[in-house]
CSV table of C-alpha atoms in Angstrom, one decimal:
chain,number,residue,atom,x,y,z
X,28,MET,CA,-3.3,2.0,-9.3
X,29,ILE,CA,-0.3,2.1,-11.5
X,30,LEU,CA,1.1,4.9,-9.6
X,31,LEU,CA,0.6,3.4,-6.2
X,32,VAL,CA,1.9,0.0,-7.4
X,33,THR,CA,5.0,1.8,-8.7
X,34,LEU,CA,5.4,3.5,-5.6
X,35,ILE,CA,5.0,0.5,-3.3
X,36,ALA,CA,7.2,-1.8,-5.8
X,37,ILE,CA,9.9,0.9,-5.5
X,38,VAL,CA,9.8,0.9,-1.6
X,39,MET,CA,9.7,-3.0,-1.3
X,40,LEU,CA,12.9,-3.4,-3.7
X,41,ALA,CA,14.8,-0.7,-1.9
X,42,ALA,CA,13.9,-2.2,1.4
X,43,ALA,CA,15.0,-5.6,0.0
X,44,ILE,CA,18.2,-4.4,-1.2
X,45,LEU,CA,18.6,-2.7,2.3
X,46,THR,CA,17.7,-6.0,3.9
X,47,VAL,CA,20.7,-7.7,2.6
X,48,THR,CA,23.4,-5.0,2.9
X,49,LEU,CA,22.7,-3.1,5.7
X,50,ARG,CA,25.8,-3.6,8.3
X,51,ASN,CA,23.3,-3.0,11.4
X,52,TRP,CA,21.4,-6.1,12.0
X,53,LEU,CA,18.6,-4.6,13.7
X,54,ALA,CA,18.2,-2.0,10.7
X,55,ALA,CA,18.4,-5.0,8.3
X,56,THR,CA,15.4,-6.8,10.5
X,57,ALA,CA,13.5,-3.7,10.2
X,58,ALA,CA,14.0,-3.3,6.4
X,59,LEU,CA,12.5,-6.8,6.0
X,60,SER,CA,9.6,-6.0,7.9
X,61,VAL,CA,9.2,-3.1,5.7
X,62,VAL,CA,9.4,-5.5,2.6
X,63,SER,CA,6.5,-7.9,4.5
X,64,LEU,CA,4.5,-4.6,5.0
X,65,ALA,CA,4.8,-3.3,1.4
X,66,LEU,CA,4.0,-6.9,0.0
X,67,SER,CA,0.8,-6.9,2.1
X,68,VAL,CA,-0.4,-3.6,0.6
X,69,LEU,CA,0.4,-5.1,-2.9
X,70,PHE,CA,-1.8,-8.3,-1.8
X,71,ALA,CA,-4.6,-6.2,-0.9
X,72,LEU,CA,-4.6,-4.2,-4.3
X,73,LEU,CA,-4.6,-7.5,-6.1
X,74,ARG,CA,-7.8,-8.5,-4.3
X,75,ALA,CA,-6.2,-11.1,-2.0
X,76,PRO,CA,-7.4,-9.7,1.5
X,77,ASP,CA,-6.8,-12.9,3.3
X,78,VAL,CA,-3.2,-13.2,2.1
X,79,ALA,CA,-2.8,-9.6,2.7
X,80,LEU,CA,-3.6,-10.1,6.5
X,81,ALA,CA,-1.7,-12.9,6.9
X,82,GLU,CA,1.4,-11.4,5.6
X,83,ALA,CA,0.7,-8.4,7.7
X,84,ALA,CA,0.3,-10.3,11.1
X,85,VAL,CA,3.0,-13.0,10.3
X,86,GLY,CA,5.5,-11.7,7.9
X,87,ALA,CA,5.6,-8.0,9.2
X,88,GLY,CA,4.9,-8.6,12.8
X,89,LEU,CA,5.9,-12.0,14.2
X,90,SER,CA,8.7,-12.5,12.1
X,91,GLY,CA,10.4,-9.5,12.8
X,92,VAL,CA,9.9,-9.9,16.6
X,93,LEU,CA,11.4,-13.4,16.2
X,94,LEU,CA,14.6,-12.2,14.3
X,95,ALA,CA,15.2,-9.2,16.6
X,96,LEU,CA,14.9,-12.0,19.5
X,97,THR,CA,17.4,-14.0,17.6
X,98,LEU,CA,19.7,-11.2,17.2
X,99,ARG,CA,19.6,-10.3,21.2
X,100,ARG,CA,20.2,-14.0,21.6
X,101,VAL,CA,23.3,-14.6,19.6
X,102,GLY,CA,25.0,-11.1,20.5
X,103,LEU,CA,24.2,-9.1,17.3
X,104,TRP,CA,21.5,-6.8,18.9
X,105,THR,CA,23.7,-3.6,18.2
X,106,ASN,CA,26.4,-3.7,15.3
X,107,ASN,CA,29.2,-5.6,16.3
X,108,ASP,CA,32.5,-3.9,15.8
X,109,GLY,CA,35.8,-5.8,16.5
X,110,LYS,CA,35.0,-9.4,14.8
X,111,PRO,CA,35.8,-9.3,11.3
X,112,GLY,CA,34.4,-12.7,10.8
X,113,ASP,CA,31.0,-11.8,11.9
X,114,SER,CA,30.5,-8.4,10.1
X,115,GLN,CA,29.3,-9.5,6.8
C,8,MET,CA,23.7,10.9,15.6
C,9,ARG,CA,25.5,9.1,12.6
C,10,ARG,CA,27.7,6.6,13.8
C,11,HIS,CA,31.0,5.1,11.9
C,12,TYR,CA,31.0,1.7,11.3
C,13,PRO,CA,34.3,0.5,10.6
C,14,GLN,CA,34.8,-1.5,7.5
C,15,HIS,CA,36.5,-4.8,7.9
C,16,ARG,CA,38.1,-6.2,5.0
C,17,VAL,CA,38.1,-9.9,5.4
C,18,ILE,CA,41.2,-11.8,4.0
C,19,ARG,CA,39.8,-14.6,2.3
C,20,PRO,CA,41.6,-17.7,1.4
C,21,MET,CA,40.5,-17.6,-2.2
C,22,GLY,CA,43.7,-16.4,-3.4
C,23,HIS,CA,44.3,-14.1,-6.3
C,24,GLN,CA,40.6,-13.7,-7.5
C,25,GLY,CA,39.7,-11.3,-4.7
C,26,ASN,CA,36.6,-9.2,-4.2
C,27,HIS,CA,36.1,-7.9,-7.3
C,28,GLY,CA,36.2,-11.0,-9.1
C,29,ARG,CA,33.4,-12.3,-6.7
C,30,LEU,CA,31.3,-9.5,-7.0
C,31,ALA,CA,31.6,-9.7,-10.9
C,32,ALA,CA,30.7,-13.3,-10.8
C,33,SER,CA,27.9,-12.9,-8.7
C,34,ALA,CA,26.3,-9.9,-10.7
C,35,LEU,CA,26.9,-12.1,-13.9
C,36,PHE,CA,25.2,-14.8,-12.3
C,37,LEU,CA,22.1,-12.7,-11.1
C,38,ALA,CA,21.9,-11.1,-14.6
C,39,GLY,CA,21.7,-14.4,-16.5
C,40,LEU,CA,19.4,-15.6,-13.8
C,41,GLY,CA,16.9,-12.6,-13.8
C,42,LEU,CA,16.8,-12.6,-17.7
C,43,LEU,CA,15.9,-16.1,-17.5
C,44,LEU,CA,13.2,-15.8,-15.0
C,45,PHE,CA,11.9,-12.4,-16.8
C,46,ASN,CA,11.6,-14.6,-20.1
C,47,LEU,CA,9.6,-17.3,-18.3
C,48,VAL,CA,7.3,-14.7,-16.7
C,49,ALA,CA,7.0,-12.5,-19.6
C,50,SER,CA,4.8,-15.2,-21.1
C,51,ILE,CA,2.3,-15.2,-18.4
C,52,PRO,CA,-0.3,-12.7,-19.3
C,53,PHE,CA,-1.1,-10.3,-16.4
C,54,GLY,CA,-4.7,-9.9,-15.4
C,55,HIS,CA,-6.2,-12.6,-17.5
C,56,ALA,CA,-5.7,-15.4,-15.0
C,57,PRO,CA,-6.6,-18.7,-16.9
C,58,LEU,CA,-9.1,-20.0,-14.2
C,59,HIS,CA,-9.1,-23.9,-14.9
C,60,VAL,CA,-10.2,-25.1,-11.7
C,61,GLY,CA,-10.6,-21.7,-10.3
C,62,ARG,CA,-13.8,-21.1,-12.0
C,63,ALA,CA,-15.2,-24.4,-11.1
C,64,ILE,CA,-14.8,-23.4,-7.6
C,65,LEU,CA,-15.9,-19.9,-7.8
C,66,GLU,CA,-19.1,-21.1,-9.2
C,67,ARG,CA,-19.8,-24.1,-6.8
C,68,ALA,CA,-18.0,-23.2,-3.4
C,69,SER,CA,-20.9,-21.2,-1.9
C,70,GLY,CA,-23.3,-24.0,-2.7
C,71,GLU,CA,-21.0,-27.0,-1.8
C,72,THR,CA,-19.7,-25.6,1.4
C,73,GLY,CA,-21.7,-22.6,2.4
C,74,ALA,CA,-18.8,-20.4,3.1
C,75,ASP,CA,-18.7,-16.9,1.9
C,76,ASN,CA,-15.0,-16.6,1.8
C,77,ILE,CA,-14.0,-18.8,-0.8
C,78,VAL,CA,-10.3,-18.9,0.1
C,79,THR,CA,-11.8,-20.7,3.2
C,80,ALA,CA,-14.0,-22.7,1.3
C,81,ILE,CA,-10.8,-24.1,-0.4
C,82,LEU,CA,-8.5,-24.5,2.6
C,83,LEU,CA,-10.9,-26.3,4.8
C,84,GLY,CA,-13.6,-27.3,2.3
C,85,TYR,CA,-11.8,-28.8,-0.8
C,86,ARG,CA,-8.2,-29.2,0.8
C,87,GLY,CA,-9.0,-30.0,4.2
C,88,LEU,CA,-6.5,-32.6,4.6
C,89,ASP,CA,-3.9,-30.5,3.0
C,90,THR,CA,-4.3,-28.0,5.6
C,91,LEU,CA,-4.1,-30.8,8.6
C,92,GLY,CA,-0.9,-31.8,6.9
C,93,GLU,CA,0.2,-28.3,6.9
C,94,VAL,CA,-0.5,-27.6,10.6
C,95,THR,CA,1.3,-30.9,11.0
C,96,ILE,CA,4.3,-29.3,9.3
C,97,LEU,CA,4.3,-26.3,11.3
C,98,PHE,CA,4.1,-28.6,14.8
C,99,THR,CA,7.0,-30.5,13.3
C,100,ALA,CA,8.8,-26.9,12.9
C,101,ALA,CA,7.8,-25.9,16.6
C,102,ALA,CA,8.7,-29.1,18.1
C,103,ALA,CA,12.0,-29.3,16.2
C,104,ALA,CA,13.0,-25.8,17.2
C,105,GLY,CA,12.0,-26.5,20.8
C,106,MET,CA,14.5,-29.7,20.5
C,107,VAL,CA,17.1,-27.6,19.2
C,108,LEU,CA,17.0,-25.0,21.9
C,109,ALA,CA,16.1,-27.3,24.8
C,110,SER,CA,19.7,-27.9,25.7
C,111,ALA,CA,20.9,-24.5,25.0
C,112,GLY,CA,21.3,-22.3,28.1
C,113,ARG,CA,17.7,-21.2,29.0
C,114,GLY,CA,17.3,-18.0,30.4
C,115,GLN,CA,20.8,-16.7,30.0
C,116,ALA,CA,20.0,-14.1,27.6
C,117,GLN,CA,17.2,-12.8,29.7
C,118,GLY,CA,16.9,-9.1,29.1
C,119,GLU,CA,15.8,-6.9,32.1
C,120,ASP,CA,12.6,-5.7,32.8
C,121,ALA,CA,11.2,-3.3,30.2
C,122,GLY,CA,9.9,-0.7,32.3
C,123,PHE,CA,6.5,0.5,34.0
C,124,ILE,CA,4.9,2.2,30.6
C,125,PHE,CA,5.6,-0.9,28.2
C,126,ARG,CA,4.8,-3.4,31.0
C,127,THR,CA,1.2,-1.5,31.7
C,128,ALA,CA,0.5,-1.0,28.0
C,129,ALA,CA,1.3,-4.6,27.3
C,130,TRP,CA,-1.2,-5.7,29.9
C,131,MET,CA,-3.6,-3.2,28.7
C,132,LEU,CA,-3.2,-4.5,25.0
C,133,PHE,CA,-3.6,-8.2,25.8
C,134,PRO,CA,-7.7,-8.3,26.1
C,135,PHE,CA,-8.1,-6.3,22.9
C,136,LEU,CA,-5.5,-8.4,21.0
C,137,LEU,CA,-7.5,-11.4,22.2
C,138,VAL,CA,-10.7,-10.1,21.2
C,139,VAL,CA,-9.6,-9.2,17.5
C,140,GLY,CA,-7.9,-12.5,17.1
C,141,ALA,CA,-10.8,-14.3,18.1
C,142,TYR,CA,-13.1,-12.2,16.1
C,143,ILE,CA,-11.0,-13.0,13.2
C,144,ILE,CA,-11.2,-16.7,13.7
C,145,ILE,CA,-14.5,-16.9,14.3
C,146,HIS,CA,-15.4,-14.8,11.2
C,147,GLY,CA,-12.9,-16.9,8.9
C,148,HIS,CA,-15.9,-18.2,6.7
C,149,LEU,CA,-17.5,-15.0,6.1
C,150,THR,CA,-14.7,-12.1,6.2
C,151,PRO,CA,-11.3,-12.1,5.3
C,152,GLY,CA,-8.9,-13.8,7.7
C,153,GLY,CA,-9.5,-16.8,9.6
C,154,GLY,CA,-7.4,-19.4,11.8
C,155,PHE,CA,-4.2,-18.8,10.4
C,156,GLN,CA,-4.1,-14.9,10.8
C,157,GLY,CA,-6.4,-14.9,14.0
C,158,GLY,CA,-3.8,-17.5,15.4
C,159,ALA,CA,-0.6,-15.1,14.6
C,160,ILE,CA,-2.8,-12.4,16.6
C,161,LEU,CA,-3.4,-14.6,19.5
C,162,ALA,CA,0.2,-15.7,19.7
C,163,ALA,CA,1.2,-11.8,19.7
C,164,ALA,CA,-1.4,-11.6,22.4
C,165,PHE,CA,0.0,-14.0,24.6
C,166,PHE,CA,3.6,-12.9,23.7
C,167,THR,CA,3.6,-9.1,24.0
C,168,PRO,CA,3.2,-9.3,28.0
C,169,LEU,CA,6.3,-11.9,28.0
C,170,LEU,CA,8.1,-9.5,26.3
C,171,ALA,CA,7.3,-6.6,28.5
C,172,SER,CA,8.6,-8.6,31.6
C,173,PRO,CA,10.7,-11.4,30.6
C,174,ALA,CA,10.6,-12.6,34.3
C,175,SER,CA,6.9,-14.0,33.9
C,176,PRO,CA,7.2,-17.5,33.0
C,177,PHE,CA,5.4,-18.5,29.7
C,178,ASN,CA,3.7,-22.0,30.5
C,179,HIS,CA,4.7,-24.2,27.8
C,180,ARG,CA,2.4,-26.9,29.1
C,181,VAL,CA,-0.7,-24.9,28.7
C,182,ALA,CA,0.5,-24.2,25.2
C,183,THR,CA,1.4,-27.6,24.6
C,184,LEU,CA,-2.2,-28.8,26.1
C,185,VAL,CA,-4.0,-26.3,24.0
C,186,GLU,CA,-2.2,-27.4,21.0
C,187,GLY,CA,-2.9,-31.2,21.4
C,188,PHE,CA,-6.5,-30.7,21.8
C,189,ALA,CA,-7.1,-28.6,18.9
C,190,GLY,CA,-5.4,-31.1,16.6
C,191,LEU,CA,-7.4,-33.8,18.0
C,192,ALA,CA,-10.4,-31.8,17.6
C,193,PHE,CA,-9.6,-31.5,14.0
C,194,ILE,CA,-9.1,-34.9,13.2
C,195,VAL,CA,-12.3,-35.9,15.5
C,196,ILE,CA,-14.3,-33.7,13.5
C,197,GLY,CA,-12.9,-35.2,10.2
C,198,LEU,CA,-13.5,-38.9,11.6
C,199,LEU,CA,-17.0,-37.8,12.6
C,200,GLY,CA,-17.8,-36.9,9.0
C,201,MET,CA,-17.2,-40.7,8.1
C,202,LEU,CA,-19.6,-42.1,10.4
C,203,GLY,CA,-22.3,-41.0,7.8
C,204,GLY,CA,-20.6,-43.2,5.4
C,205,GLY,CA,-18.9,-39.9,3.6
C,206,GLN,CA,-15.5,-39.2,3.3
C,207,PHE,CA,-12.8,-37.9,5.9
C,208,LEU,CA,-14.1,-34.2,6.8
C,209,THR,CA,-17.6,-34.5,5.4
C,210,GLN,CA,-19.6,-31.6,6.6
C,211,LEU,CA,-21.2,-32.3,10.0
C,212,PHE,CA,-24.0,-29.6,10.3
C,213,GLY,CA,-26.2,-27.7,7.7
C,214,LYS,CA,-24.9,-25.1,5.5
C,215,GLY,CA,-27.0,-22.5,7.1
C,216,ALA,CA,-28.0,-19.1,5.6
C,217,PRO,CA,-25.2,-17.3,3.6
C,218,GLY,CA,-23.8,-14.6,5.6
C,219,ALA,CA,-24.9,-15.8,9.0
C,220,LEU,CA,-22.4,-16.8,11.9
C,221,PHE,CA,-23.5,-20.1,12.2
C,222,SER,CA,-23.3,-21.4,8.7
C,223,ALA,CA,-21.1,-23.1,6.2
C,224,GLY,CA,-21.3,-26.7,8.3
C,225,SER,CA,-18.2,-27.8,10.0
C,226,LEU,CA,-15.7,-25.0,8.6
C,227,PRO,CA,-16.0,-22.6,11.6
C,228,VAL,CA,-15.3,-25.2,14.0
C,229,LEU,CA,-12.1,-26.2,12.0
C,230,TYR,CA,-11.0,-22.8,11.7
C,231,LEU,CA,-11.3,-22.5,15.3
C,232,ALA,CA,-9.1,-25.7,15.9
C,233,ILE,CA,-6.8,-24.5,13.6
C,234,GLY,CA,-6.5,-20.9,14.9
C,235,LEU,CA,-6.1,-22.4,18.7
C,236,LYS,CA,-3.3,-24.8,17.1
C,237,VAL,CA,-1.3,-22.2,15.1
C,238,GLY,CA,-1.7,-19.7,18.0
C,239,SER,CA,-0.2,-21.9,20.6
C,240,GLU,CA,2.2,-23.1,18.2
C,241,LEU,CA,3.6,-19.6,17.2
C,242,ALA,CA,3.5,-18.4,20.7
C,243,GLY,CA,5.4,-21.7,21.7
C,244,LEU,CA,8.0,-21.1,19.1
C,245,MET,CA,8.6,-17.3,20.0
C,246,ALA,CA,8.7,-18.4,23.7
C,247,SER,CA,11.4,-21.1,23.1
C,248,VAL,CA,13.5,-18.7,21.0
C,249,PHE,CA,13.0,-15.7,23.5
C,250,GLY,CA,14.3,-18.2,26.2
C,251,GLY,CA,11.6,-17.7,28.7
C,252,LYS,CA,12.0,-19.5,31.8
C,253,GLU,CA,10.5,-23.0,31.8
C,254,LYS,CA,8.0,-23.6,34.2
C,255,ALA,CA,7.6,-27.4,33.3
D,30,MET,CA,-0.3,-4.1,-18.6
D,31,MET,CA,2.2,-1.6,-17.1
D,32,THR,CA,1.1,-2.9,-13.6
D,33,GLY,CA,1.9,-6.4,-14.5
D,34,LEU,CA,5.2,-5.8,-15.7
D,35,ILE,CA,6.0,-4.0,-12.7
D,36,LEU,CA,4.7,-6.6,-10.4
D,37,HIS,CA,6.5,-9.4,-12.3
D,38,ALA,CA,9.5,-7.3,-12.3
D,39,SER,CA,9.5,-6.6,-8.6
D,40,ALA,CA,8.8,-10.1,-7.8
D,41,ILE,CA,11.9,-11.2,-9.7
D,42,GLY,CA,13.9,-8.6,-8.0
D,43,LEU,CA,13.0,-9.8,-4.7
D,44,LEU,CA,13.8,-13.3,-5.8
D,45,LEU,CA,17.2,-12.1,-7.2
D,46,THR,CA,18.1,-10.3,-3.9
D,47,GLY,CA,17.3,-13.5,-2.1
D,48,ILE,CA,19.3,-15.5,-4.1
D,49,TYR,CA,22.2,-13.2,-3.9
D,50,ALA,CA,21.9,-12.8,-0.2
D,51,ILE,CA,21.9,-16.8,0.2
D,52,ALA,CA,24.5,-17.5,-2.2
D,53,ALA,CA,27.0,-14.6,-2.1
D,54,ARG,CA,27.0,-13.5,1.8
D,55,ARG,CA,28.8,-15.6,4.2
D,56,HIS,CA,27.0,-14.6,7.4
D,57,LEU,CA,24.1,-17.0,8.6
D,58,MET,CA,22.0,-14.5,9.7
D,59,ARG,CA,22.2,-12.6,6.3
D,60,ASN,CA,21.4,-15.9,4.5
D,61,ILE,CA,18.1,-16.5,6.6
D,62,LEU,CA,17.1,-12.6,5.8
D,63,GLY,CA,17.8,-13.7,2.1
D,64,LEU,CA,15.4,-16.7,2.5
D,65,ALA,CA,12.7,-14.7,4.0
D,66,VAL,CA,13.0,-12.1,0.8
D,67,LEU,CA,13.2,-14.9,-1.4
D,68,GLU,CA,9.9,-16.4,-0.3
D,69,SER,CA,8.3,-13.2,-0.3
D,70,GLY,CA,9.0,-13.0,-4.0
D,71,ALA,CA,7.8,-16.5,-4.7
D,72,ASN,CA,4.6,-15.6,-3.1
D,73,LEU,CA,4.2,-12.1,-5.0
D,74,LEU,CA,4.7,-13.9,-8.1
D,75,LEU,CA,1.9,-16.3,-7.3
D,76,VAL,CA,-0.8,-13.9,-6.4
D,77,ALA,CA,-0.1,-11.7,-9.3
D,78,ILE,CA,-0.5,-14.7,-11.6
D,79,GLY,CA,-4.0,-15.2,-10.1
D,80,TYR,CA,-5.2,-11.4,-10.5
D,81,ARG,CA,-7.9,-10.7,-13.4
D,82,GLN,CA,-8.4,-7.2,-14.3
D,83,GLY,CA,-11.4,-5.7,-12.7
D,84,GLY,CA,-12.0,-8.7,-10.6
D,85,HIS,CA,-13.2,-8.8,-7.0
D,86,ALA,CA,-11.9,-10.3,-4.1
D,87,PRO,CA,-13.1,-13.9,-3.6
D,88,ILE,CA,-15.5,-13.4,-0.9
D,89,LEU,CA,-19.2,-13.2,-1.4
D,90,VAL,CA,-21.2,-10.4,0.1
D,91,ALA,CA,-25.1,-11.1,1.0
D,92,GLY,CA,-27.2,-9.5,-1.2
D,93,GLN,CA,-24.8,-8.7,-3.8
D,94,THR,CA,-24.6,-10.4,-7.3
D,95,PRO,CA,-21.1,-11.7,-7.7
D,96,GLY,CA,-19.3,-10.3,-10.4
D,97,PRO,CA,-16.0,-11.4,-11.9
D,98,MET,CA,-13.5,-12.7,-9.2
D,99,VAL,CA,-9.7,-13.2,-9.0
D,100,ASP,CA,-8.6,-16.8,-8.8
D,101,PRO,CA,-8.5,-18.1,-5.2
D,102,ILE,CA,-6.4,-21.2,-5.5
D,103,PRO,CA,-3.2,-19.4,-5.5
D,104,GLN,CA,-4.5,-17.2,-2.6
D,105,ALA,CA,-5.1,-20.4,-0.5
D,106,LEU,CA,-1.6,-21.6,-1.9
D,107,VAL,CA,0.3,-18.5,-0.8
D,108,LEU,CA,-1.8,-18.3,2.4
D,109,THR,CA,-0.4,-21.5,3.6
D,110,ALA,CA,3.2,-20.6,2.2
D,111,ILE,CA,3.3,-17.7,4.7
D,112,VAL,CA,2.6,-19.6,7.7
D,113,ILE,CA,4.9,-22.5,6.4
D,114,GLY,CA,7.6,-19.8,5.8
D,115,PHE,CA,7.3,-18.6,9.3
D,116,GLY,CA,8.0,-22.1,10.7
D,117,VAL,CA,10.9,-22.7,8.3
D,118,LEU,CA,12.4,-19.1,9.7
D,119,ALA,CA,12.0,-20.1,13.3
D,120,LEU,CA,13.5,-23.4,12.9
D,121,ALA,CA,16.4,-21.7,11.0
D,122,LEU,CA,16.9,-19.0,13.6
D,123,ALA,CA,16.8,-21.9,16.6
D,124,LEU,CA,19.7,-23.6,14.4
D,125,VAL,CA,21.5,-20.2,14.5
D,126,VAL,CA,21.3,-20.0,18.0
D,127,ARG,CA,22.9,-23.3,18.5
D,128,VAL,CA,25.4,-22.7,15.9
D,129,LYS,CA,26.6,-19.6,17.7
D,130,GLU,CA,26.8,-21.4,21.1
D,131,ASN,CA,28.5,-24.5,19.7
D,132,TYR,CA,31.2,-22.8,17.3
D,133,GLY,CA,31.2,-19.2,18.6
D,134,THR,CA,30.9,-17.8,15.1
D,135,LEU,CA,28.1,-17.3,12.5
D,136,ASP,CA,30.3,-17.3,9.6
D,137,ASN,CA,29.1,-20.1,7.1
D,138,ARG,CA,32.5,-21.2,5.5
D,139,GLU,CA,33.9,-21.3,9.1
D,140,VAL,CA,31.3,-23.2,10.5
D,141,ALA,CA,31.5,-25.6,7.4
D,142,GLU,CA,35.4,-26.1,8.0
D,143,ARG,CA,34.9,-26.7,11.8
D,144,LEU,CA,32.1,-29.4,10.7
D,145,ARG,CA,34.7,-30.8,8.5
D,146,ALA,CA,37.7,-30.7,10.7
D,147,GLU,CA,35.4,-32.6,13.3
D,148,SER,CA,34.2,-35.3,11.1
D,149,ARG,CA,37.9,-35.9,10.1
D,150,GLU,CA,38.6,-36.5,13.8
D,151,ALA,CA,35.6,-38.6,14.4
D,152,ARG,CA,36.9,-40.9,11.3
D,153,SER,CA,40.4,-41.1,12.4
C-alpha cells in the first residue's frame, strides 16, 4: 500500500503545482482533473468508496467540463498571447 | 510541436520591492504556515481514528435504519435535515449562478457543431449514462454511491448531447420542474414521518431484509429525490455557464 | 505510520498550493483553480483522519460478519463537501464570466481598482 500511496501522492502534488503554474489555461484545468482523479484513488485506498465515487464524478468530471466551458466563454480557451495583464 | 509562450513581465505599481521580494515573502509565508499545519497534524495519530460517535453509529446503523451502506445511513437517517439544508445550498448556488448569467449575452459564445462522430457517440452514450446513474441512485443504501454521485452522472448524461450539438436547446423549464418536485418530495416524506407522532424524517416503511433492494425504510426514496434534485441542479448549472439557448 | 505521514504531508501540500494560488497570483481564474486545490487538500485530510488500520469500508455485506470499519462520519462530511464545492466553483465561475464582460479583464487588482474608482464616482 505504501508504494502505491507514495506514487499517487507524488502525481497528485505535481499536478497541483502544475495547476497553479501552467500558463496554458486548458492544461491547468486538465491538471486539476488529474489532482481530483488521484485524490479519488487515494479515497478508495482509504476505504471510502462513496467519497471516491463522488470525487471522480464531480471533481474529475463535471468540474473540469465546467472550467473548460468558462475558459471558452471568457476567451482563454487557447493561451492568450498579447495581453500582459491577463497572462498570469 | 512545442509552442513558445512569450513571458510577459508585468510592471507592478509596487515600486522597489519587485518580483523577487514578493516571491521570497510568499515562500516564507507558505513555509511558516506549512510548519504550523504540520505540527498540528503530526499530533493526529494515523490509522487509529478515535471513533467517538462513529463506533456507536457503526454498531447501531444497520439495526436502526436498515441501510447496509453506513455513510448513507448517516447522510439520510441521522443527518437527514442537514442533507436537506445542503441540497438547499446547492439550489441557492445554482439559482445565483443562473441569475448572474441571466443578463449576460446568451448564446454569444456558441461553438459550432462538434461533428458527426462526437454527436453520434454522445447520443449513443446517453442511455447508458442514464442507466448507470439510475442504478447508482437506486442502490445507494446497499452499495457505494447514491443520490449525489448518481445525480452527477445523470447531469453528465443530459449535458453530453448538449456539448456535442450546442444548437439543441436545453430545457431549463423541465429541469426546474424536476428539481422543484424532487425537493417537494423530500419535504413531504419528512412531514409524513411526523404524522405518526414522530419527528421530521421518521422512517415511513419497514426496514426490510438487509441487502434487499426494498429495504431501509424511506431512505431509497429520499435518495432518489436527492439524485433527481442534484442531477437537475448540476445540469442546469452547466447549461447556464455553457450559454445554451434558452427555451423558456 | 509512513503512509500516514505521506498522506498528511500531501494534504498539507495541497492546502499550501491552494493558498499560494489564492493569495499570491493575480488572475481570477488562477485563484479559482487554487480554491479547488485547497478544497481537495481539506477533504483528503478529513478522510485520512477517519482511517483505521485494517478497517473495512463502512458498508455491510450480507452474509459476512462485520469486521472493524473505518470512521464513516468524516466520509459523510466530505461527501457533502465535494458537492457543495462544485456549487461554489460554479458560482465563482459565473461571477468570473460577468467580471470579464463588465470590465474586460480578469486581473483581480485591476478589477479591484476599477471597483474602487466606481464607488468613488458614485459617492461624489
